[in-house]
JSON list of C-alpha atoms in Angstrom, two decimals:
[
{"chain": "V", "resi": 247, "resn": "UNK", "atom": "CA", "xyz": [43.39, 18.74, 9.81]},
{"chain": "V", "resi": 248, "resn": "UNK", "atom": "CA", "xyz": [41.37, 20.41, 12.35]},
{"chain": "V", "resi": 249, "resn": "UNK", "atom": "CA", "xyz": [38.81, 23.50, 11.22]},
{"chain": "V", "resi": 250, "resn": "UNK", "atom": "CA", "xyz": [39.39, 26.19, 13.50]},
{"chain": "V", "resi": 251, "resn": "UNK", "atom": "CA", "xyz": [37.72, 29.85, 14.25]},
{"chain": "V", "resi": 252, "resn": "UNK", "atom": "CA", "xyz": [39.95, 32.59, 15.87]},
{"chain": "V", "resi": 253, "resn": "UNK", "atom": "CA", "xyz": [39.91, 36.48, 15.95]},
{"chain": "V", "resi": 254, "resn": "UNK", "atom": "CA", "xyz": [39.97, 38.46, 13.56]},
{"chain": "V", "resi": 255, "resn": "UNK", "atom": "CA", "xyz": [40.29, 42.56, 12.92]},
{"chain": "V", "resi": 256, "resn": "UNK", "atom": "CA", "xyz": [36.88, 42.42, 11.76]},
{"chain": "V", "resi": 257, "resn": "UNK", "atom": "CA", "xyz": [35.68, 39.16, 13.76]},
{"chain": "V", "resi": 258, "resn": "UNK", "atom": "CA", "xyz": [35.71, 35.29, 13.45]},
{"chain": "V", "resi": 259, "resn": "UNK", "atom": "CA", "xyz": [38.13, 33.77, 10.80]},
{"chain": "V", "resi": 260, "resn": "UNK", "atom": "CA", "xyz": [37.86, 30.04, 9.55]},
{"chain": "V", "resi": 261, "resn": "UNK", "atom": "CA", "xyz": [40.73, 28.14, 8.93]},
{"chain": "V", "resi": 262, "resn": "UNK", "atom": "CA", "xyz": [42.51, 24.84, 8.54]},
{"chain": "V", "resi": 263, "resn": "UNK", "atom": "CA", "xyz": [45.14, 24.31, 10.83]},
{"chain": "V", "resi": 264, "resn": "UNK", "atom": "CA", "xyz": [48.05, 21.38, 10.88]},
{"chain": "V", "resi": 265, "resn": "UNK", "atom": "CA", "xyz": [50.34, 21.68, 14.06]},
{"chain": "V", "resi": 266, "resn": "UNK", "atom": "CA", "xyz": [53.74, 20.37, 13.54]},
{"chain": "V", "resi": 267, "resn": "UNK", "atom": "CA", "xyz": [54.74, 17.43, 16.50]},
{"chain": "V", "resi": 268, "resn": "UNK", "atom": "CA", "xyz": [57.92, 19.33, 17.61]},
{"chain": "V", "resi": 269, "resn": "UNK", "atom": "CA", "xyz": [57.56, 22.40, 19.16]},
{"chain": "V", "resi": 270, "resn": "UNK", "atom": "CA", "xyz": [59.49, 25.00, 17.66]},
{"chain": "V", "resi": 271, "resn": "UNK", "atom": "CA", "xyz": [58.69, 23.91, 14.40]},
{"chain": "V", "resi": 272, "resn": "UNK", "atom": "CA", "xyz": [58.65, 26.66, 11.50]},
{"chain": "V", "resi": 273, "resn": "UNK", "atom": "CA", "xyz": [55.66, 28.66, 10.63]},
{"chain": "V", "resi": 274, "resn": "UNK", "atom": "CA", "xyz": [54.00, 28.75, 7.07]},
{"chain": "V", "resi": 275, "resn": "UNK", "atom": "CA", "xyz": [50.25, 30.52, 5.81]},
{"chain": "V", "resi": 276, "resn": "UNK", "atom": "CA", "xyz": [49.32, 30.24, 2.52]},
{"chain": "V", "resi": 277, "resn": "UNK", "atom": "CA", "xyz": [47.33, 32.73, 1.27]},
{"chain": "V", "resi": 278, "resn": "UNK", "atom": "CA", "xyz": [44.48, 32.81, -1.27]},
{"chain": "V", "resi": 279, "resn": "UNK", "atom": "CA", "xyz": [43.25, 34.52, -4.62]},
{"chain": "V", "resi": 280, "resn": "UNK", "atom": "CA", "xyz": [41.15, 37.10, -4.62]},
{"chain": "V", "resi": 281, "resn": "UNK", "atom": "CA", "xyz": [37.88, 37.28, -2.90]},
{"chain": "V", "resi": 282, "resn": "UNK", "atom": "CA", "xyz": [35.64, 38.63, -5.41]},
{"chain": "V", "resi": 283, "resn": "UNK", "atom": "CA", "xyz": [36.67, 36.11, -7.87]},
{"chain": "V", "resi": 284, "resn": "UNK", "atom": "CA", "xyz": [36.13, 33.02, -6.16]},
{"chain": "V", "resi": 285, "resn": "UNK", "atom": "CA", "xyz": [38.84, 33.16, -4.04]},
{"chain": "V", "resi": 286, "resn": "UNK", "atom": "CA", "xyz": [39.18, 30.56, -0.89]},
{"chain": "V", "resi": 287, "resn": "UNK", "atom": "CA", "xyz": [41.11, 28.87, 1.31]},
{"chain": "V", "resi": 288, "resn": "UNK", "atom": "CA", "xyz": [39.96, 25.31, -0.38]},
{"chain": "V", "resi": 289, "resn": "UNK", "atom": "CA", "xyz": [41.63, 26.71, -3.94]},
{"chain": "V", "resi": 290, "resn": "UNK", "atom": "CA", "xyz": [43.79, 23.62, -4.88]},
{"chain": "V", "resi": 291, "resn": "UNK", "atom": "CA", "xyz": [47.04, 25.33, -5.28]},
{"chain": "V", "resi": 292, "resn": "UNK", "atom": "CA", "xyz": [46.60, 26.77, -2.26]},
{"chain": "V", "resi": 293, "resn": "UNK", "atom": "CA", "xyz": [45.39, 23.14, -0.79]},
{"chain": "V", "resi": 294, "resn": "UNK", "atom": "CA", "xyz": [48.31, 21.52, -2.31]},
{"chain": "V", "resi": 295, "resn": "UNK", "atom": "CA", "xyz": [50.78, 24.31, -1.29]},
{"chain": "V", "resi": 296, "resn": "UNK", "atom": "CA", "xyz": [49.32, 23.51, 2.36]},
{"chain": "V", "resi": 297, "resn": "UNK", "atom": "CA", "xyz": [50.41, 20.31, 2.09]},
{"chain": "V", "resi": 298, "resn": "UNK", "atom": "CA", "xyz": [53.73, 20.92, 1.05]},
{"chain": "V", "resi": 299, "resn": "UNK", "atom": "CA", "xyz": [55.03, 22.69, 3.84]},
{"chain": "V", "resi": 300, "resn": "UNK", "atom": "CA", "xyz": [52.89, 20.10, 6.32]},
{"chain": "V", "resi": 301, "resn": "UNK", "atom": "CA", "xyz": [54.48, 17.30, 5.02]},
{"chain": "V", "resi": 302, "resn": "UNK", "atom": "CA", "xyz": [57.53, 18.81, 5.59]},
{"chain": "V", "resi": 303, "resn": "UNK", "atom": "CA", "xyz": [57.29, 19.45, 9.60]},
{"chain": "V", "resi": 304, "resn": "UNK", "atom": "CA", "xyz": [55.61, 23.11, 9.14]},
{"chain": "V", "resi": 305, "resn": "UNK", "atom": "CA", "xyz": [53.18, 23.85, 11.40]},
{"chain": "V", "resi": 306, "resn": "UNK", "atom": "CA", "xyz": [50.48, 25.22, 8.98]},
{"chain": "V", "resi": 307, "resn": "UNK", "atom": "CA", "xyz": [47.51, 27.50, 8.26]},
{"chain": "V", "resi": 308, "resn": "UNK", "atom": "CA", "xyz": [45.54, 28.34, 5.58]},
{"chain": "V", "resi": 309, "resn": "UNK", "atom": "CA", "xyz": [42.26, 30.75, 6.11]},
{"chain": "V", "resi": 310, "resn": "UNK", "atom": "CA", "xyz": [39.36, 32.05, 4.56]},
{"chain": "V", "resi": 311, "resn": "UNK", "atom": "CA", "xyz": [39.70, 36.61, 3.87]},
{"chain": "V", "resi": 312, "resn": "UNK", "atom": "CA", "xyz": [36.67, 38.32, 5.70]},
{"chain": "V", "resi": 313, "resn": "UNK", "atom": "CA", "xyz": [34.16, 38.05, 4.02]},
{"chain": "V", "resi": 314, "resn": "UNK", "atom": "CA", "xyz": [34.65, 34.66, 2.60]},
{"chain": "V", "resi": 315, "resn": "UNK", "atom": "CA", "xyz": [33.25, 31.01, 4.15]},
{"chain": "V", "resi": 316, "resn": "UNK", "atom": "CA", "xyz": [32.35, 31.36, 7.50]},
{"chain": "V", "resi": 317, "resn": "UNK", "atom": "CA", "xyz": [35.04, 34.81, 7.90]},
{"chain": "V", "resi": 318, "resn": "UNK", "atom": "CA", "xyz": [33.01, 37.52, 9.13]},
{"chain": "V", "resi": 319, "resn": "UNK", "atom": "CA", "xyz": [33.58, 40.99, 7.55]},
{"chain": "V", "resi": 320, "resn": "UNK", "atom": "CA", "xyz": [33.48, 42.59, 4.09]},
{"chain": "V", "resi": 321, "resn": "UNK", "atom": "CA", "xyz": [35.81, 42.56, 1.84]},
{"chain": "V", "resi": 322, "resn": "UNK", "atom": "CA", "xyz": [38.28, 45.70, 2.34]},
{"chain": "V", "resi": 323, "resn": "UNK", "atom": "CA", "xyz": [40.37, 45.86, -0.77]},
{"chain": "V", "resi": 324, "resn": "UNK", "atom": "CA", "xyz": [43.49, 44.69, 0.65]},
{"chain": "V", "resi": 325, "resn": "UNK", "atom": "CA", "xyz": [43.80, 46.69, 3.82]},
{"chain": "V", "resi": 326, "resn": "UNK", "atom": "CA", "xyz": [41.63, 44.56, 6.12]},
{"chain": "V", "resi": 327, "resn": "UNK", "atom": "CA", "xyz": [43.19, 41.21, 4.77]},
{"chain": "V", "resi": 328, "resn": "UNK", "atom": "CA", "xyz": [46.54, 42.22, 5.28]},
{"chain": "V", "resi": 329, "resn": "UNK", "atom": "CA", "xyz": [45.46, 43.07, 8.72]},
{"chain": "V", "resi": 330, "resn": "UNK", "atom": "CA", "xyz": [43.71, 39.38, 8.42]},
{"chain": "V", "resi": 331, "resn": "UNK", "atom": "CA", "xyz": [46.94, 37.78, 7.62]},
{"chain": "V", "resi": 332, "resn": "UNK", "atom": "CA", "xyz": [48.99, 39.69, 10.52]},
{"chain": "V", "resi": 333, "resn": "UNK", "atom": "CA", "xyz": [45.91, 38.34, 12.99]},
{"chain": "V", "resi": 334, "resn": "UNK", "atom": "CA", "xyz": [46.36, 34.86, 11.89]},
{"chain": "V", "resi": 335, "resn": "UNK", "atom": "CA", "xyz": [50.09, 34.86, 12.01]},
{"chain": "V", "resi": 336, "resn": "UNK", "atom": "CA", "xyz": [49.76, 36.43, 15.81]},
{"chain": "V", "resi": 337, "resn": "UNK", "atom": "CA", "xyz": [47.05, 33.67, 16.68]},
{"chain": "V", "resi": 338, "resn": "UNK", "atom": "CA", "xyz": [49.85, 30.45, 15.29]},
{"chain": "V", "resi": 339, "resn": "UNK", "atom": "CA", "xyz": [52.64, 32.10, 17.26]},
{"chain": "V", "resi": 340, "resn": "UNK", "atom": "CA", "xyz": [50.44, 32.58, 20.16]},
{"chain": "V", "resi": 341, "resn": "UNK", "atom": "CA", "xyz": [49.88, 28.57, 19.90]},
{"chain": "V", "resi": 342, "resn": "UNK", "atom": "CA", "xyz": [53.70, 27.61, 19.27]},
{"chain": "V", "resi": 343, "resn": "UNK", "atom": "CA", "xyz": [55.48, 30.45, 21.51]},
{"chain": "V", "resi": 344, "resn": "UNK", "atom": "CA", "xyz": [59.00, 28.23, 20.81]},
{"chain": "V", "resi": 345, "resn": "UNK", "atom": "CA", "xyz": [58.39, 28.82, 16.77]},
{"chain": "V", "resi": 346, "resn": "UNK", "atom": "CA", "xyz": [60.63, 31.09, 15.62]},
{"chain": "V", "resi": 347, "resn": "UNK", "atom": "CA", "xyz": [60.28, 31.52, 11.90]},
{"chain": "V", "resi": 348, "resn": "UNK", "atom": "CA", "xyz": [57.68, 31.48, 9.64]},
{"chain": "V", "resi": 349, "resn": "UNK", "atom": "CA", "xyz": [57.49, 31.04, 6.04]},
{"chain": "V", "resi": 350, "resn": "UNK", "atom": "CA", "xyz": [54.61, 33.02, 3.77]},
{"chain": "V", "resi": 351, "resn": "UNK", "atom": "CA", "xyz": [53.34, 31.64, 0.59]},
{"chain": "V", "resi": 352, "resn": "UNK", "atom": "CA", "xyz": [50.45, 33.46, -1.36]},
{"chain": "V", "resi": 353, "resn": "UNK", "atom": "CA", "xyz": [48.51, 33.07, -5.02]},
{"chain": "V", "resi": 354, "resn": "UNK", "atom": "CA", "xyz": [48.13, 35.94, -6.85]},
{"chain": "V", "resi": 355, "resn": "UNK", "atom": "CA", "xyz": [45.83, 38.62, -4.57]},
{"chain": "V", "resi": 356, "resn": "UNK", "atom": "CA", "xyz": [47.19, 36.18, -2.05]},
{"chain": "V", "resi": 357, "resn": "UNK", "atom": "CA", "xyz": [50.86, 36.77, -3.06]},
{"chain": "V", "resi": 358, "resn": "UNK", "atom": "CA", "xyz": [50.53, 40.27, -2.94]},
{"chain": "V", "resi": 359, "resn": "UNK", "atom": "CA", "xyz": [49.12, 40.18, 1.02]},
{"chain": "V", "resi": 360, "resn": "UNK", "atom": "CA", "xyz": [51.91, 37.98, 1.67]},
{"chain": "V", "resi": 361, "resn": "UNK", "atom": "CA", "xyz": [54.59, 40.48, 0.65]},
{"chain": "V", "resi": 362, "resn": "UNK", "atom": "CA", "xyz": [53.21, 43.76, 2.69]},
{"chain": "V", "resi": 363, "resn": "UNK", "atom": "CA", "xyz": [53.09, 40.76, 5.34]},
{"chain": "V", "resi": 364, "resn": "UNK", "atom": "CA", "xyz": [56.59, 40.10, 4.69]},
{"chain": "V", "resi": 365, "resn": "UNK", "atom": "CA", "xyz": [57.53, 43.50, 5.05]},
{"chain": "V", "resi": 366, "resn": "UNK", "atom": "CA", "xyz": [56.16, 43.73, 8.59]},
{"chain": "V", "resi": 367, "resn": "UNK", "atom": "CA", "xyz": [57.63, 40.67, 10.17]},
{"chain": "V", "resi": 368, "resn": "UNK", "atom": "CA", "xyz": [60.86, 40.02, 10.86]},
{"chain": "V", "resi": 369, "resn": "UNK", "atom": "CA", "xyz": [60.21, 36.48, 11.48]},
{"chain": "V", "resi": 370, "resn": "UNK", "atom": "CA", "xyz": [59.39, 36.03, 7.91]},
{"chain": "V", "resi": 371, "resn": "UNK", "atom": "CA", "xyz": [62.38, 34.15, 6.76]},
{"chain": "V", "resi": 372, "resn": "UNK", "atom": "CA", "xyz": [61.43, 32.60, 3.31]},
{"chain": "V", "resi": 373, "resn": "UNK", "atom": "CA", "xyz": [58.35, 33.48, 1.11]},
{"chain": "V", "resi": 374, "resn": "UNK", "atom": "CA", "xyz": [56.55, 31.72, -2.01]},
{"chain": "V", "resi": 375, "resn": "UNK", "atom": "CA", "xyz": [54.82, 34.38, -4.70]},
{"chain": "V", "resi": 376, "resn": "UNK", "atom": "CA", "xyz": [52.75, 32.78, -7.10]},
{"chain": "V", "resi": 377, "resn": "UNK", "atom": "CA", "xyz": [51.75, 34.77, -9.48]},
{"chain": "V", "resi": 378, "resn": "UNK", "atom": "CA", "xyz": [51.75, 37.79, -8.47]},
{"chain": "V", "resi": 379, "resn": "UNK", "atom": "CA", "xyz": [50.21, 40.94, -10.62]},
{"chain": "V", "resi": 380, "resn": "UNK", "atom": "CA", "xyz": [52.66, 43.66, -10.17]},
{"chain": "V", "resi": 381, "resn": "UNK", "atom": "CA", "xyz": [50.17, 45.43, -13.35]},
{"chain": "V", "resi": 382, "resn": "UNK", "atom": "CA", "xyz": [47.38, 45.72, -10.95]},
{"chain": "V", "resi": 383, "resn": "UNK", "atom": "CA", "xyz": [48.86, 46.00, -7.44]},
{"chain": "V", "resi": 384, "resn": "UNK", "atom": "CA", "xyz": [51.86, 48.14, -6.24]},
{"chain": "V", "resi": 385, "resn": "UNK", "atom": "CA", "xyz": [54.61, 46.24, -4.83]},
{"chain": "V", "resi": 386, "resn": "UNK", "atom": "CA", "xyz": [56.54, 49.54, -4.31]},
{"chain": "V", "resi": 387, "resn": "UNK", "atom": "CA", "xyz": [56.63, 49.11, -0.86]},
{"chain": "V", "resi": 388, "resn": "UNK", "atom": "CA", "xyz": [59.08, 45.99, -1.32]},
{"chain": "V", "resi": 389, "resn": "UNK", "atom": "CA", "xyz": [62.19, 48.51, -0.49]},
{"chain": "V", "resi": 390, "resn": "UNK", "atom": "CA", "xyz": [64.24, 47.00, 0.50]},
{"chain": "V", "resi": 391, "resn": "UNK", "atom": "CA", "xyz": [62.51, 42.94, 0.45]},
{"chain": "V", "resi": 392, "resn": "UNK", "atom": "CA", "xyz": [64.01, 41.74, 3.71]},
{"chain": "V", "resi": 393, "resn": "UNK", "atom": "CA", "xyz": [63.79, 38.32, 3.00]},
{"chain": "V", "resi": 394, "resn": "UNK", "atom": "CA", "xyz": [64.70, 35.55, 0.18]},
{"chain": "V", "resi": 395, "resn": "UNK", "atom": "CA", "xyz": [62.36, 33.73, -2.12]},
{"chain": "V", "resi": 396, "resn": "UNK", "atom": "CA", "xyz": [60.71, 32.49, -4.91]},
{"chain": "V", "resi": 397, "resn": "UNK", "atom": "CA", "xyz": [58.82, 34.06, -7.22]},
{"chain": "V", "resi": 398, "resn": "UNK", "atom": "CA", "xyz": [56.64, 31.63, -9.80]},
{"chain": "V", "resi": 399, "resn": "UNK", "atom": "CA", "xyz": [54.80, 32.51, -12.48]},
{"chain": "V", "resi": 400, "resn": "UNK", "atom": "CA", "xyz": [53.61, 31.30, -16.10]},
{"chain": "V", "resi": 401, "resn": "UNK", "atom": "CA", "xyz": [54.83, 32.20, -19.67]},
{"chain": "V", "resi": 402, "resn": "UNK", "atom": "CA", "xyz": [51.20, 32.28, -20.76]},
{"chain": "V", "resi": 403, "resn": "UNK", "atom": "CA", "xyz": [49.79, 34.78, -17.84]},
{"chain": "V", "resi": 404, "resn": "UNK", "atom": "CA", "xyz": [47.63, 37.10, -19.49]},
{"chain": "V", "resi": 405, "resn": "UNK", "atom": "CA", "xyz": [46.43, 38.49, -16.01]},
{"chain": "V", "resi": 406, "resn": "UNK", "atom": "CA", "xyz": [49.80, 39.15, -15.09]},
{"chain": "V", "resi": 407, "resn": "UNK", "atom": "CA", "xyz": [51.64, 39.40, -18.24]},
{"chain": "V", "resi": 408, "resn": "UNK", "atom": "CA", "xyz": [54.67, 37.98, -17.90]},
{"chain": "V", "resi": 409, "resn": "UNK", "atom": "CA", "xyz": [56.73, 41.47, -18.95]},
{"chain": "V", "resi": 410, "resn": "UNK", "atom": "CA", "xyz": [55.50, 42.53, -15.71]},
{"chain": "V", "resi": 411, "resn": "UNK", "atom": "CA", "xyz": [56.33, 40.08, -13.24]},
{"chain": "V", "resi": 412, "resn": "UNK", "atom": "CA", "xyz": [59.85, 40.29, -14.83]},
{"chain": "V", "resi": 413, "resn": "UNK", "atom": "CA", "xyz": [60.22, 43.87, -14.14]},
{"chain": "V", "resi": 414, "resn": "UNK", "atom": "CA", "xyz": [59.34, 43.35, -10.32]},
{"chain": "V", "resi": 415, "resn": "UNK", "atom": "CA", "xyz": [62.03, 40.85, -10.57]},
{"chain": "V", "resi": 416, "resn": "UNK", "atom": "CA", "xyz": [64.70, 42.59, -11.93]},
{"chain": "V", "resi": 417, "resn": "UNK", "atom": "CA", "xyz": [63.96, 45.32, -8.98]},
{"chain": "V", "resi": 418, "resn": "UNK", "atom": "CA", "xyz": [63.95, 43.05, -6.51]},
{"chain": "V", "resi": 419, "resn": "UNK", "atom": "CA", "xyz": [67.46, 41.01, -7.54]},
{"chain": "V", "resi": 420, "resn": "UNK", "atom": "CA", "xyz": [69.21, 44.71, -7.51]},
{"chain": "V", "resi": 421, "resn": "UNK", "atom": "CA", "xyz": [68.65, 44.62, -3.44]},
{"chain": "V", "resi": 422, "resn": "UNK", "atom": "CA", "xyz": [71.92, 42.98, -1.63]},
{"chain": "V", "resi": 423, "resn": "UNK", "atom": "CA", "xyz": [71.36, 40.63, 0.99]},
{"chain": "V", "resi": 424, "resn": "UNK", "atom": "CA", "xyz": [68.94, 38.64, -0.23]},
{"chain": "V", "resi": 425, "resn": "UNK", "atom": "CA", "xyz": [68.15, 35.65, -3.57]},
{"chain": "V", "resi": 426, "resn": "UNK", "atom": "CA", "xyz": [64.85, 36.32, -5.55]},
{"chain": "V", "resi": 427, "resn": "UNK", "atom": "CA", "xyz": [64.58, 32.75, -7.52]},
{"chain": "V", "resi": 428, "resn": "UNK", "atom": "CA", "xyz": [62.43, 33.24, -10.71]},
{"chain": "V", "resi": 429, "resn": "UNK", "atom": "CA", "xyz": [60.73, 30.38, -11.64]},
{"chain": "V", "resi": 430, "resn": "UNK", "atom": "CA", "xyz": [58.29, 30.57, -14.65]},
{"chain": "V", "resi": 431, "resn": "UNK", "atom": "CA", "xyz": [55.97, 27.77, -15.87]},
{"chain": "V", "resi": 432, "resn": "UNK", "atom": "CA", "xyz": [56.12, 26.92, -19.66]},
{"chain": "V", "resi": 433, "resn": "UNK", "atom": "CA", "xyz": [52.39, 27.13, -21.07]},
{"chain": "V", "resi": 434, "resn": "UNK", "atom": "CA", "xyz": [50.73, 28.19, -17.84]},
{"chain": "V", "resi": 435, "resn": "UNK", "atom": "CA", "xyz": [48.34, 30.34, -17.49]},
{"chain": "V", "resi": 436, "resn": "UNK", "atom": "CA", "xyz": [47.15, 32.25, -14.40]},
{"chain": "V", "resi": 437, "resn": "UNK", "atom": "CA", "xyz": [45.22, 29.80, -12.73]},
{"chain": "V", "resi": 438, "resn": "UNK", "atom": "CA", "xyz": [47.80, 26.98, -13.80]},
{"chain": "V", "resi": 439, "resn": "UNK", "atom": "CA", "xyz": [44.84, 24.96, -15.71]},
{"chain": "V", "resi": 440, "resn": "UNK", "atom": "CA", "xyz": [46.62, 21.65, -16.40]},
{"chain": "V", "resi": 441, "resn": "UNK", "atom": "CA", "xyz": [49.55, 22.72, -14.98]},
{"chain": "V", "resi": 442, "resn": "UNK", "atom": "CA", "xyz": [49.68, 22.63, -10.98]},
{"chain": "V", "resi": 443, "resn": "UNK", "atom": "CA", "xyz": [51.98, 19.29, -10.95]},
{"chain": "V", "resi": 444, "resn": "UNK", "atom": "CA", "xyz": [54.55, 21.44, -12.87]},
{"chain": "V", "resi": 445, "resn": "UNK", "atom": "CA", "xyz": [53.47, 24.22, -10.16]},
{"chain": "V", "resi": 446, "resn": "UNK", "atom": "CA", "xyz": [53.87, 21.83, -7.27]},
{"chain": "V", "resi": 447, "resn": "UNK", "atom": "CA", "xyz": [57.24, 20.17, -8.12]},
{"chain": "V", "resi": 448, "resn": "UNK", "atom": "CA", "xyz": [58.94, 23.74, -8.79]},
{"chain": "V", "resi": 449, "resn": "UNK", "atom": "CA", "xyz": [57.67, 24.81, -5.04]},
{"chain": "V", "resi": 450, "resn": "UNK", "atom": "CA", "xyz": [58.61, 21.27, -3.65]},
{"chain": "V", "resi": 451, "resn": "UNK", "atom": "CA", "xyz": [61.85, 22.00, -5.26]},
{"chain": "V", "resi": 452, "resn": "UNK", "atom": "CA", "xyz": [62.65, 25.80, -3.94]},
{"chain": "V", "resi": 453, "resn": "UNK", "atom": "CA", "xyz": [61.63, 24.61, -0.22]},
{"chain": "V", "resi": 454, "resn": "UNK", "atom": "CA", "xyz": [63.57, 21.49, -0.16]},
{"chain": "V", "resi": 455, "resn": "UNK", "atom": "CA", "xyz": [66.75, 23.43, -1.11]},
{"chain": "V", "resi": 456, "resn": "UNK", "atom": "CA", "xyz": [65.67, 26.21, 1.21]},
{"chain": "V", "resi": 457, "resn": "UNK", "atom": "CA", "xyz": [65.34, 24.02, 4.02]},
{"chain": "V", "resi": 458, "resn": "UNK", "atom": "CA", "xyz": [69.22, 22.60, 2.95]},
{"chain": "V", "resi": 459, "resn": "UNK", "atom": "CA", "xyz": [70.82, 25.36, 3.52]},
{"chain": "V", "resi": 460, "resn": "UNK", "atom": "CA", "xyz": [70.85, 26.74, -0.59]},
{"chain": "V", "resi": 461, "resn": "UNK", "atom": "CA", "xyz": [69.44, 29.52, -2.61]},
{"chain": "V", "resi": 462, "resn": "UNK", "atom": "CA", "xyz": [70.31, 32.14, 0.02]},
{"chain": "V", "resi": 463, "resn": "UNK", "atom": "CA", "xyz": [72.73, 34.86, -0.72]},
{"chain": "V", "resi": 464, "resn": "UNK", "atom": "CA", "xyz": [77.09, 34.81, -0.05]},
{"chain": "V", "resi": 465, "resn": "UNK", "atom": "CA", "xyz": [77.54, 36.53, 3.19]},
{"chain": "V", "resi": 466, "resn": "UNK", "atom": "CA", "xyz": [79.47, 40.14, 2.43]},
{"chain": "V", "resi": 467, "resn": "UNK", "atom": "CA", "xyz": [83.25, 39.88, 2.66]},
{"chain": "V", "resi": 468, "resn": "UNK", "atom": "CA", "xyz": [84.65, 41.45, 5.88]},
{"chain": "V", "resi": 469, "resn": "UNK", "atom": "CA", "xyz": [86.50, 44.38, 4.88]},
{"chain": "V", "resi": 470, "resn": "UNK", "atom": "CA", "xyz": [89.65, 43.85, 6.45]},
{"chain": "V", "resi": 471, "resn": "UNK", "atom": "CA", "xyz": [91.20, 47.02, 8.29]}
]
């Protein structure tokens, strides 16, 4: 898994990179928590999450914010890392010109980077939002969500409170064209403490039925004339 340095809006970004072997491979980045809180790249869901989508022929990045490790910068409230996330998307593709699509999966100030992300790439054909705070960010800009995915969260989230995750939801699943899977962990709490296998194997199973072909919305009837 080689450490790598690239470009960044506000200079040098560290990351850990896993190239697929076949070339047009899909994309994923996972994205971490929040900076000021001891969010990194090296989190373990994040790690694990990683690791998912490598072992399943991703080609795969995971990066420190500014700020953060060896990123240069300061931490810019959202802003900057969203514009750190589009720069690390643009240096993959750069790499793997033949990649097509691109998957985005981000924990909680991670998830909600992902989804402005998500809104600004049409590449972006599947996304993973782990507990996301819809109480503390705004994910009004999610209108429409162009793309399918899962959203993951646990019954016992008193960062996120569950009532509020549900409510994104529910706006979300009124959009045609696209699936929002809910997923929510019994007895978890916002980090997941004892419960990142149940984390894990709920991911494992959204991608694996992703990547067959399910959990993606009927095609509209053709009106017939």
């Amino acid at each position: 898994m080689p450490e790598v340095i690239f470009n960044g809006p506000a200079g040098r970004l560290e990351g850990r990179y896993q190239p697929s072997k076949e070339k047009n491979a899909p994309i994923a980045i996972v994205l971490h928590p929040h900076p000021r809180f001891g969010g990194t790249m090296n989190n373990p869901i994040v790690y694990e999450l990683f690791y998912m989508f490598q072992k399943r022929g991703f080609t795969t990045l995971r990066f420190n914010f500014r700020g953060i490790g060896r990123s240069q910068g300061e931490f810019d409230h959202g802003s900057g890392e969203l514009s750190d996330a589009a720069a690390a998307l643009d240096w993959v593709q750069s790499l793997h010109p033949d990649s097509k699509t691109c998957w985005v999966a981000g924990y909680s100030f991670g998830s909600w980077i992902g989804m402005q992300l998500l809104m600004r790439r049409p590449e972006i054909e599947g996304f993973m939002s782990i507990a996301p705070q819809p109480n503390i960010y705004d994910f009004s800009f999610l209108a429409p969500c162009p793309s399918s995915g899962l959203i993951i969260h646990g019954d016992a989230d008193k960062v996120a409170p569950p009532r509020d995750v549900n409510g994104l939801v529910e706006k979300l699943k009124t959009q045609k064209g696209i699936l929002i899977t809910q997923k929510t962990v019994t007895g978890a709490n916002h980090f997941f403490s004892g419960k990142n296998e149940d984390l894990l194997a709920e991911c494992e199973d959204y991608l694996d039925r992703r990547l067959e072909g399910e959990l993606v919305p009927e095609p509209a009837p053709k009106r017939i004339r």
